[in-house]
Amino acid sequence: MAFSSDFAWGVASASYQIEGSPMFAGGGSSVWDMFCRRPGVINDGSNGDVACDHYNRYEEDLDIMASLGLKNYRLSIAWPRVLPAGKGEIHAEGLAFYDRLIDAALARGIDPWVTLYHWDTPYDLYLQGGWLNRDIADWFADYTQIIVDRLGDRVTNWMTLNEPQCFIGLGMQTGLHAPGDRLAFREVLLAGHHALLAHGKAVQVIRARATKPARIGWAPVGAAKIPATHSPEDVDAARLATFSTTTKTVWSNSWWNDPVFFGSYPESDLEVFGDDAPVVRAGDMEIISQPLDFFGANIYNGQTIRAGDNGPEDVPNPLGIGRTIYTWPVTPEALYWGPKFFYERYGKPIVITENGLGLSDWVALDGKVHDPQRIDFLDRYISAFRRATDDGVEALGYFQWSFSDNFEWYEGYRFRFGLVHVDYETQVRTPKDSAYWYQEVAASNGAILKG
Ligand code: IFM
């Protein structure tokens, strides 16, 4: 009933959500900088210009992490901070920032887990077609080389892309995220194919150039499915639903992960997607399916599934089920069945690269931030993950999303996911009750969990 002794307890963040925009520090702009300037697209009218000002306050943030005994920090690099135009000239100061950040983390005993891309596509590249342009795979590989040549002597754990389902699906199909496009499904899948190529080329670069032995994964959304009962029929139905789709959607787990781990798109999805599926050129799948060391999964909730007469059926949530501020249902079993099914199919150790919940926390009259629901939520989810490991799932780590409150995309600053509260007027940080609780979870390697 325990996580392995080298299990990585950590917190996660992303550049655009916390740093403040590179365009105010000599770097370039990203699609998010431009998107936020469109009236009405961000629910509180805000943007990531300043965010948590982590660019200037990273030492304070790392001090808080260290004081909480957190030893693993998943961070992302802002591509336009390093390459203002996305390619070509390097912004030396931008690259130096990540050098300092990595050194400052290591000096505090914090291991940096680096994500190369968490949605801040350089705007100049968007003007050249962005993810629709096949050349982006090479632009991404060149950018990766710059990062790896600079940081690859100190970073062990790398992730290529965060949630392709979101930056391709929400960014290019529904337009809810930057760049706000609403493309046909065929174009969406083509952009997705280029993202997969970029992933594969980045893995090749890391393997070839990192001087410290690298562990590489990626961090897709893990769209978890939970069997309604433990009957073999329901479990099979949930497994099938996890790895197939009956509609033209970007939320199919196997569409993204089968190419990466098996070197082919899944037959069943290809049938559903028909002519919308991208043309795969000779050699593409060899590039995309570079061997990985772990399967990263961002899991927040799951859909309950039962065996129906004509295949898997969605089971409605119980009336009044607990919901987070996004109205996402609280379904801790997602962190049992998601890892279990992903481990079963892909055979790679699991890292939960994101899990957590958004609330509307505030500083109480006593000066503290009381967030019992976050503690309860995390206990239930992490306990479910531990049960998965008890049942044979190999697990390397768990990253709570997020270290601090931050810019929550189209919701702006209204939704708070952090263990640490941020006052955006003063930039004062206040660790929430959950931060101290998580400190104990990590220190006890999960022994204090109640779920
Ligand atoms: O804040 C996001 C993160 O950037 C990507 N995964 C989901 C989180 C919560 O919505």
Coordinates of C-alpha atoms and ligand atoms in Angstrom, one line a residue:
M1 CA 0.0 0.0 0.0
A2 CA 2.8 2.5 -0.8
F3 CA 4.3 4.4 -3.7
S4 CA 7.8 3.3 -4.6
S5 CA 10.5 4.9 -2.5
D6 CA 11.7 7.0 -5.5
F7 CA 8.2 8.2 -6.4
A8 CA 8.3 11.8 -7.6
W9 CA 5.9 14.1 -5.7
G10 CA 5.6 17.4 -7.5
V11 CA 3.7 20.4 -8.7
A12 CA 3.2 21.6 -12.2
S13 CA 2.9 25.0 -14.0
A14 CA 3.1 26.4 -17.5
S15 CA 4.9 29.4 -18.8
Y16 CA 2.1 31.6 -20.2
Q17 CA 0.0 30.9 -17.1
I18 CA 2.5 32.2 -14.6
E19 CA 5.6 34.0 -16.1
G20 CA 4.2 37.2 -17.6
S21 CA 4.5 37.6 -21.4
P22 CA 7.9 37.4 -23.0
M23 CA 7.0 40.3 -25.2
F24 CA 7.6 42.7 -22.3
A25 CA 11.1 41.2 -21.7
G26 CA 12.6 41.4 -25.2
G27 CA 11.0 38.2 -26.4
G28 CA 8.3 37.6 -28.9
S29 CA 4.5 37.2 -28.6
S30 CA 2.6 34.1 -28.7
V31 CA -0.9 33.2 -30.1
W32 CA -2.2 33.6 -26.5
D33 CA -0.9 37.2 -26.4
M34 CA -2.8 38.0 -29.5
F35 CA -5.9 35.9 -28.7
C36 CA -6.4 37.6 -25.3
R37 CA -6.6 41.0 -27.1
R38 CA -9.7 40.0 -28.9
P39 CA -12.8 41.4 -27.1
G40 CA -14.9 38.9 -25.3
V41 CA -12.8 35.7 -25.6
I42 CA -11.5 35.7 -22.0
N43 CA -14.2 35.7 -19.5
D44 CA -12.8 38.3 -17.2
G45 CA -11.2 40.3 -19.9
S46 CA -7.7 39.5 -18.7
N47 CA -4.5 38.2 -20.2
G48 CA -1.1 36.8 -19.3
D49 CA 0.8 40.0 -19.6
V50 CA 1.9 39.9 -15.9
A51 CA 0.2 36.7 -14.6
C52 CA 2.1 35.7 -11.4
D53 CA 5.2 37.6 -12.5
H54 CA 7.1 34.4 -12.1
Y55 CA 9.7 35.7 -14.5
N56 CA 10.8 38.2 -11.8
R57 CA 9.7 36.2 -8.8
Y58 CA 10.8 32.7 -9.6
E59 CA 13.2 32.6 -6.6
E60 CA 10.4 33.4 -4.2
D61 CA 8.3 30.7 -5.8
L62 CA 11.1 28.2 -5.6
D63 CA 11.7 29.1 -2.0
I64 CA 8.0 28.4 -1.2
M65 CA 8.3 25.1 -3.0
A66 CA 11.4 24.2 -1.1
S67 CA 9.8 25.2 2.2
L68 CA 7.0 22.8 1.5
G69 CA 9.5 20.1 0.9
L70 CA 8.5 19.7 -2.8
K71 CA 11.2 18.1 -4.7
N72 CA 9.9 18.0 -8.3
Y73 CA 8.7 20.9 -10.4
R74 CA 7.1 20.5 -13.8
L75 CA 7.6 23.7 -15.7
S76 CA 7.3 24.7 -19.3
I77 CA 9.4 26.8 -21.6
A78 CA 8.0 29.7 -23.5
W79 CA 9.1 29.2 -27.1
P80 CA 8.8 32.9 -28.0
R81 CA 10.9 33.9 -25.0
V82 CA 13.8 31.9 -26.4
L83 CA 13.1 32.5 -30.1
P84 CA 11.0 35.7 -30.5
A85 CA 10.1 34.8 -34.1
G86 CA 9.8 31.1 -33.4
K87 CA 13.0 30.4 -35.4
G88 CA 16.2 32.2 -36.3
E89 CA 17.6 34.6 -33.8
I90 CA 17.9 33.5 -30.2
H91 CA 16.9 36.0 -27.5
A92 CA 19.9 35.4 -25.2
E93 CA 18.2 36.9 -22.1
G94 CA 15.2 34.7 -22.6
L95 CA 17.3 31.5 -22.7
A96 CA 19.4 32.7 -19.8
F97 CA 16.2 33.0 -17.7
Y98 CA 15.6 29.2 -18.0
D99 CA 19.3 28.6 -17.2
R100 CA 18.8 30.5 -14.0
L101 CA 15.5 28.9 -13.2
I102 CA 16.9 25.4 -13.6
D103 CA 20.0 26.3 -11.5
A104 CA 17.8 27.9 -8.8
A105 CA 15.6 24.8 -8.7
L106 CA 18.5 22.4 -8.4
A107 CA 20.2 24.6 -5.8
R108 CA 17.1 24.1 -3.6
G109 CA 17.0 20.3 -4.2
I110 CA 14.1 20.6 -6.6
D111 CA 14.3 18.5 -9.8
P112 CA 13.0 20.3 -12.8
W113 CA 10.7 18.4 -15.2
V114 CA 10.7 20.4 -18.4
T115 CA 7.8 20.6 -20.8
L116 CA 8.9 22.0 -24.2
Y117 CA 5.6 23.3 -25.3
H118 CA 2.5 24.2 -23.3
W119 CA 0.5 26.1 -25.9
D120 CA 2.4 29.4 -26.4
T121 CA 3.1 29.0 -30.1
P122 CA 5.2 32.0 -31.4
Y123 CA 2.8 34.3 -33.2
D124 CA 5.1 34.8 -36.1
L125 CA 4.9 31.0 -36.8
Y126 CA 1.1 31.2 -36.6
L127 CA 1.3 33.7 -39.4
Q128 CA 3.1 31.2 -41.4
G129 CA 0.4 28.6 -40.9
G130 CA 1.4 27.4 -37.3
W131 CA 0.5 23.8 -36.7
L132 CA -1.1 23.6 -40.2
N133 CA 2.4 24.1 -41.8
R134 CA 4.3 20.8 -41.9
D135 CA 7.5 22.7 -41.4
I136 CA 6.5 23.4 -37.8
A137 CA 7.9 20.0 -36.9
D138 CA 11.4 21.1 -38.0
W139 CA 10.9 24.5 -36.3
F140 CA 10.1 22.7 -33.1
A141 CA 13.0 20.4 -33.5
D142 CA 15.4 23.4 -34.0
Y143 CA 13.9 25.1 -30.9
T144 CA 14.3 21.9 -28.9
Q145 CA 17.9 21.6 -29.9
I146 CA 18.6 25.1 -28.5
I147 CA 16.9 24.2 -25.2
V148 CA 18.6 20.8 -24.9
D149 CA 22.0 22.2 -25.8
R150 CA 21.6 24.7 -23.0
L151 CA 19.8 22.7 -20.3
G152 CA 20.5 19.1 -21.2
D153 CA 23.4 18.8 -18.9
R154 CA 21.2 19.3 -15.9
V155 CA 17.6 18.2 -16.8
T156 CA 16.7 14.6 -16.6
N157 CA 13.0 14.5 -17.2
W158 CA 11.5 15.9 -20.4
M159 CA 8.0 16.2 -21.8
T160 CA 7.5 17.3 -25.4
L161 CA 3.9 18.6 -25.8
N162 CA 1.2 19.3 -23.3
E163 CA -2.3 18.2 -24.2
P164 CA -2.4 18.2 -28.0
Q165 CA -6.1 17.6 -27.7
C166 CA -6.4 21.1 -26.3
F167 CA -4.1 23.2 -28.4
I168 CA -5.3 21.4 -31.6
G169 CA -8.9 20.8 -30.6
L170 CA -9.8 23.8 -28.5
G171 CA -7.4 26.0 -30.3
M172 CA -8.2 25.1 -33.9
Q173 CA -11.6 23.3 -34.0
T174 CA -13.8 25.0 -31.4
G175 CA -11.9 28.3 -31.2
L176 CA -12.2 28.4 -27.4
H177 CA -8.5 28.6 -27.0
A178 CA -5.8 30.5 -28.9
P179 CA -5.4 31.0 -31.8
G180 CA -9.2 30.8 -31.9
D181 CA -9.6 29.1 -35.2
R182 CA -12.6 27.1 -36.3
L183 CA -11.3 24.7 -38.9
A184 CA -12.8 21.7 -40.6
F185 CA -12.0 18.4 -39.0
R186 CA -9.7 17.4 -41.8
E187 CA -7.5 20.5 -41.2
V188 CA -7.6 19.9 -37.4
L189 CA -6.3 16.3 -37.9
L190 CA -3.7 17.5 -40.3
A191 CA -2.4 20.0 -37.7
G192 CA -2.5 17.2 -35.1
H193 CA -0.4 15.0 -37.4
H194 CA 2.2 17.8 -37.6
A195 CA 2.1 18.1 -33.8
L196 CA 2.9 14.3 -33.6
L197 CA 5.8 14.8 -36.0
A198 CA 7.0 17.7 -33.9
H199 CA 6.8 15.4 -30.8
G200 CA 8.8 12.7 -32.5
K201 CA 11.5 15.0 -33.8
A202 CA 11.9 16.6 -30.4
V203 CA 12.4 13.2 -28.8
Q204 CA 15.1 12.4 -31.4
V205 CA 16.8 15.7 -30.6
I206 CA 16.7 15.1 -26.8
R207 CA 18.2 11.6 -27.2
A208 CA 20.9 12.8 -29.5
R209 CA 22.0 15.9 -27.6
A210 CA 21.2 15.7 -23.9
T211 CA 24.4 15.1 -22.0
K212 CA 22.6 14.0 -18.9
P213 CA 20.8 10.7 -19.4
A214 CA 17.2 11.7 -20.3
R215 CA 13.8 10.3 -19.4
I216 CA 11.3 11.4 -21.9
G217 CA 7.5 11.3 -22.0
W218 CA 4.7 13.5 -23.2
A219 CA 1.6 14.9 -21.4
P220 CA -1.6 14.3 -23.3
V221 CA -5.1 14.6 -21.8
G222 CA -6.0 11.3 -20.3
A223 CA -9.7 11.0 -21.2
A224 CA -10.5 8.4 -18.5
K225 CA -13.4 6.1 -18.6
I226 CA -14.7 4.4 -15.5
P227 CA -16.6 1.1 -15.6
A228 CA -20.0 1.4 -14.0
T229 CA -19.5 -1.8 -12.1
H230 CA -16.6 -4.3 -11.7
S231 CA -18.4 -6.8 -13.9
P232 CA -16.1 -8.0 -16.8
E233 CA -18.6 -6.7 -19.3
D234 CA -18.5 -3.1 -17.9
V235 CA -14.7 -3.2 -17.5
D236 CA -14.4 -4.3 -21.1
A237 CA -16.8 -1.6 -22.2
A238 CA -14.8 1.1 -20.4
R239 CA -11.6 -0.2 -21.8
L240 CA -13.0 -0.2 -25.3
A241 CA -14.4 3.3 -24.8
T242 CA -11.0 4.5 -23.6
F243 CA -9.4 3.4 -26.8
S244 CA -11.9 4.0 -29.5
T245 CA -14.4 6.6 -30.6
T246 CA -17.7 6.6 -32.5
T247 CA -17.7 10.3 -33.4
K248 CA -15.3 12.7 -35.1
T249 CA -13.6 14.0 -32.1
V250 CA -10.1 15.0 -30.9
W251 CA -10.8 13.4 -27.5
S252 CA -9.9 9.9 -28.6
N253 CA -6.9 8.6 -26.5
S254 CA -5.8 6.1 -29.0
W255 CA -5.7 8.6 -31.9
W256 CA -2.9 10.5 -30.2
N257 CA -1.2 7.7 -28.3
D258 CA -1.2 4.8 -30.7
P259 CA 1.0 6.6 -33.2
V260 CA 3.4 7.6 -30.4
F261 CA 3.6 4.2 -28.9
F262 CA 2.7 1.8 -31.7
G263 CA 3.6 3.8 -34.8
S264 CA 0.1 3.7 -36.4
Y265 CA -3.3 5.4 -36.1
P266 CA -5.9 3.1 -34.7
E267 CA -7.9 1.3 -37.3
S268 CA -11.3 1.9 -35.6
D269 CA -10.7 5.7 -35.5
L270 CA -9.5 5.7 -39.1
E271 CA -12.9 4.1 -40.0
V272 CA -14.8 6.8 -38.2
F273 CA -12.7 9.7 -39.4
G274 CA -12.8 8.5 -43.1
D275 CA -11.4 11.0 -45.6
D276 CA -10.7 13.5 -42.8
A277 CA -7.7 11.4 -41.6
P278 CA -4.3 12.9 -42.6
V279 CA -2.2 11.4 -45.4
V280 CA 0.7 9.7 -43.6
R281 CA 3.9 10.1 -45.6
A282 CA 6.6 7.4 -45.8
G283 CA 8.8 7.7 -42.7
D284 CA 6.3 9.7 -40.6
M285 CA 5.4 7.0 -38.2
E286 CA 9.0 6.0 -37.6
I287 CA 9.6 9.6 -36.5
I288 CA 6.5 9.8 -34.4
S289 CA 7.0 6.5 -32.5
Q290 CA 10.4 7.2 -31.0
P291 CA 10.7 5.1 -27.8
L292 CA 9.5 6.9 -24.7
D293 CA 10.3 6.3 -21.0
F294 CA 7.0 7.2 -19.5
F295 CA 3.4 7.9 -20.3
G296 CA 2.4 11.2 -18.9
A297 CA -1.4 11.8 -18.4
N298 CA -3.3 14.9 -17.4
I299 CA -6.4 13.5 -15.7
Y300 CA -9.1 15.6 -14.0
N301 CA -12.3 13.5 -14.3
G302 CA -13.7 10.5 -16.0
Q303 CA -16.8 9.4 -17.8
T304 CA -18.7 6.3 -16.4
I305 CA -19.3 3.6 -18.9
R306 CA -21.5 0.5 -19.0
A307 CA -21.8 -2.4 -21.4
G308 CA -24.8 -1.7 -23.6
D309 CA -26.5 -3.8 -26.2
N310 CA -24.7 -1.9 -29.0
G311 CA -21.4 -1.3 -27.3
P312 CA -20.2 1.0 -24.5
E313 CA -22.7 3.5 -23.2
D314 CA -22.2 6.6 -21.2
V315 CA -23.8 6.5 -17.8
P316 CA -25.1 9.9 -16.5
N317 CA -23.5 11.2 -13.3
P318 CA -25.6 10.8 -10.2
L319 CA -27.8 13.9 -9.6
G320 CA -26.0 16.5 -7.5
I321 CA -22.6 14.9 -7.9
G322 CA -19.8 17.1 -6.5
R323 CA -18.4 19.5 -9.2
T324 CA -15.4 21.8 -9.4
I325 CA -15.7 25.4 -10.4
Y326 CA -15.5 24.3 -14.1
T327 CA -18.5 22.0 -13.3
W328 CA -16.2 19.1 -13.9
P329 CA -17.6 16.1 -11.9
V330 CA -15.5 14.8 -9.0
T331 CA -14.7 11.3 -10.1
P332 CA -11.7 10.0 -8.2
E333 CA -11.9 6.6 -9.8
A334 CA -10.6 8.3 -13.0
L335 CA -7.2 8.1 -11.3
Y336 CA -7.5 4.4 -10.9
W337 CA -8.9 3.3 -14.3
G338 CA -7.1 5.9 -16.4
P339 CA -3.6 4.8 -15.3
K340 CA -4.7 1.1 -15.3
F341 CA -5.9 1.1 -18.9
F342 CA -3.1 3.3 -20.2
Y343 CA -0.5 1.0 -18.5
E344 CA -2.2 -2.1 -19.8
R345 CA -2.2 -0.8 -23.4
Y346 CA 1.1 1.1 -23.7
G347 CA 3.2 -0.7 -21.1
K348 CA 5.0 2.4 -20.0
P349 CA 5.3 3.6 -16.4
I350 CA 2.7 6.3 -15.7
V351 CA 3.4 9.8 -14.5
I352 CA 0.3 11.8 -13.6
T353 CA 1.6 15.1 -15.1
E354 CA -1.5 17.0 -14.0
N355 CA -4.4 16.6 -11.6
G356 CA -6.2 19.0 -9.3
L357 CA -9.2 21.2 -9.2
G358 CA -10.3 24.8 -9.7
L359 CA -12.1 26.6 -6.9
S360 CA -12.7 30.2 -5.9
D361 CA -10.4 30.4 -2.9
W362 CA -9.8 33.6 -1.0
V363 CA -7.8 34.8 2.0
A364 CA -9.8 34.4 5.2
L365 CA -10.1 36.9 8.0
D366 CA -7.3 34.9 9.8
G367 CA -5.0 35.5 6.9
K368 CA -5.0 31.9 5.8
V369 CA -6.6 30.2 2.8
H370 CA -8.8 27.3 3.8
D371 CA -9.5 24.9 1.0
P372 CA -10.8 21.7 2.6
Q373 CA -12.5 20.7 -0.7
R374 CA -9.1 20.7 -2.5
I375 CA -7.6 18.5 0.3
D376 CA -10.6 16.1 0.1
F377 CA -10.4 16.0 -3.7
L378 CA -6.7 15.4 -3.9
D379 CA -6.9 12.7 -1.2
R380 CA -9.5 10.8 -3.1
Y381 CA -7.7 11.0 -6.4
I382 CA -4.2 10.2 -5.2
S383 CA -5.6 7.3 -3.1
A384 CA -7.2 5.9 -6.3
F385 CA -3.9 6.3 -8.0
R386 CA -2.2 4.4 -5.2
R387 CA -4.8 1.6 -5.6
A388 CA -3.8 1.4 -9.2
T389 CA -0.2 1.0 -8.2
D390 CA -1.2 -1.7 -5.7
D391 CA -2.9 -3.5 -8.6
G392 CA 0.3 -3.5 -10.6
V393 CA 0.5 -0.2 -12.4
E394 CA 4.0 1.1 -12.5
A395 CA 4.0 4.7 -11.5
L396 CA 6.9 7.2 -11.4
G397 CA 5.3 10.3 -10.2
Y398 CA 2.3 12.6 -9.5
F399 CA 2.2 16.3 -10.3
Q400 CA -0.5 18.4 -8.7
W401 CA -1.9 21.1 -10.9
S402 CA -0.9 23.7 -10.0
F403 CA 1.8 25.1 -7.8
S404 CA 0.1 28.5 -7.6
D405 CA -3.1 30.1 -8.9
N406 CA -2.5 31.4 -12.4
F407 CA -4.0 32.5 -15.7
E408 CA -6.6 29.8 -16.4
W409 CA -6.9 30.4 -20.2
Y410 CA -10.4 31.6 -21.3
E411 CA -11.5 31.8 -17.7
G412 CA -8.8 34.3 -16.9
Y413 CA -8.0 34.6 -13.2
R414 CA -11.5 33.6 -12.0
F415 CA -10.6 29.9 -11.4
R416 CA -7.9 29.1 -8.9
F417 CA -6.1 25.8 -9.2
G418 CA -3.1 26.5 -6.9
L419 CA -1.8 25.1 -3.7
V420 CA -0.5 28.7 -3.2
H421 CA -2.9 31.6 -3.4
V422 CA -1.8 34.6 -5.5
D423 CA -3.2 38.1 -4.9
Y424 CA -2.9 39.6 -8.4
E425 CA -3.0 43.2 -7.2
T426 CA 0.0 42.8 -4.8
Q427 CA 1.6 39.5 -6.1
V428 CA 1.5 38.3 -2.5
R429 CA 1.7 34.5 -2.3
T430 CA -0.1 32.6 0.5
P431 CA 0.2 28.9 0.8
K432 CA -3.3 27.4 1.2
D433 CA -4.2 24.7 3.8
S434 CA -3.8 22.2 0.9
A435 CA -0.2 23.2 0.4
Y436 CA 0.7 22.2 4.0
W437 CA -1.4 19.0 3.6
Y438 CA 0.4 18.1 0.4
Q439 CA 3.7 18.7 2.1
E440 CA 2.7 15.9 4.5
V441 CA 1.5 13.6 1.7
A442 CA 4.9 14.0 0.0
A443 CA 6.9 13.7 3.2
S444 CA 5.0 10.5 4.2
N445 CA 5.1 9.1 0.6
G446 CA 1.4 9.0 0.7
A447 CA 1.1 7.2 4.0
I448 CA -1.3 9.9 5.5
L449 CA -3.8 9.6 2.7
K450 CA -7.2 8.6 4.0
G451 CA -9.0 7.6 0.8
Ligands
IFM1 O1 -4.6 25.0 -16.5 C1 -4.8 23.9 -17.3 C2 -3.5 23.5 -17.9 O2 -2.8 24.5 -18.6 C3 -3.7 22.3 -18.9 N1 -4.5 21.3 -18.3 C4 -5.7 21.6 -17.6 C5 -5.4 22.8 -16.6 C6 -6.7 23.2 -15.9 O3 -7.7 23.6 -16.8

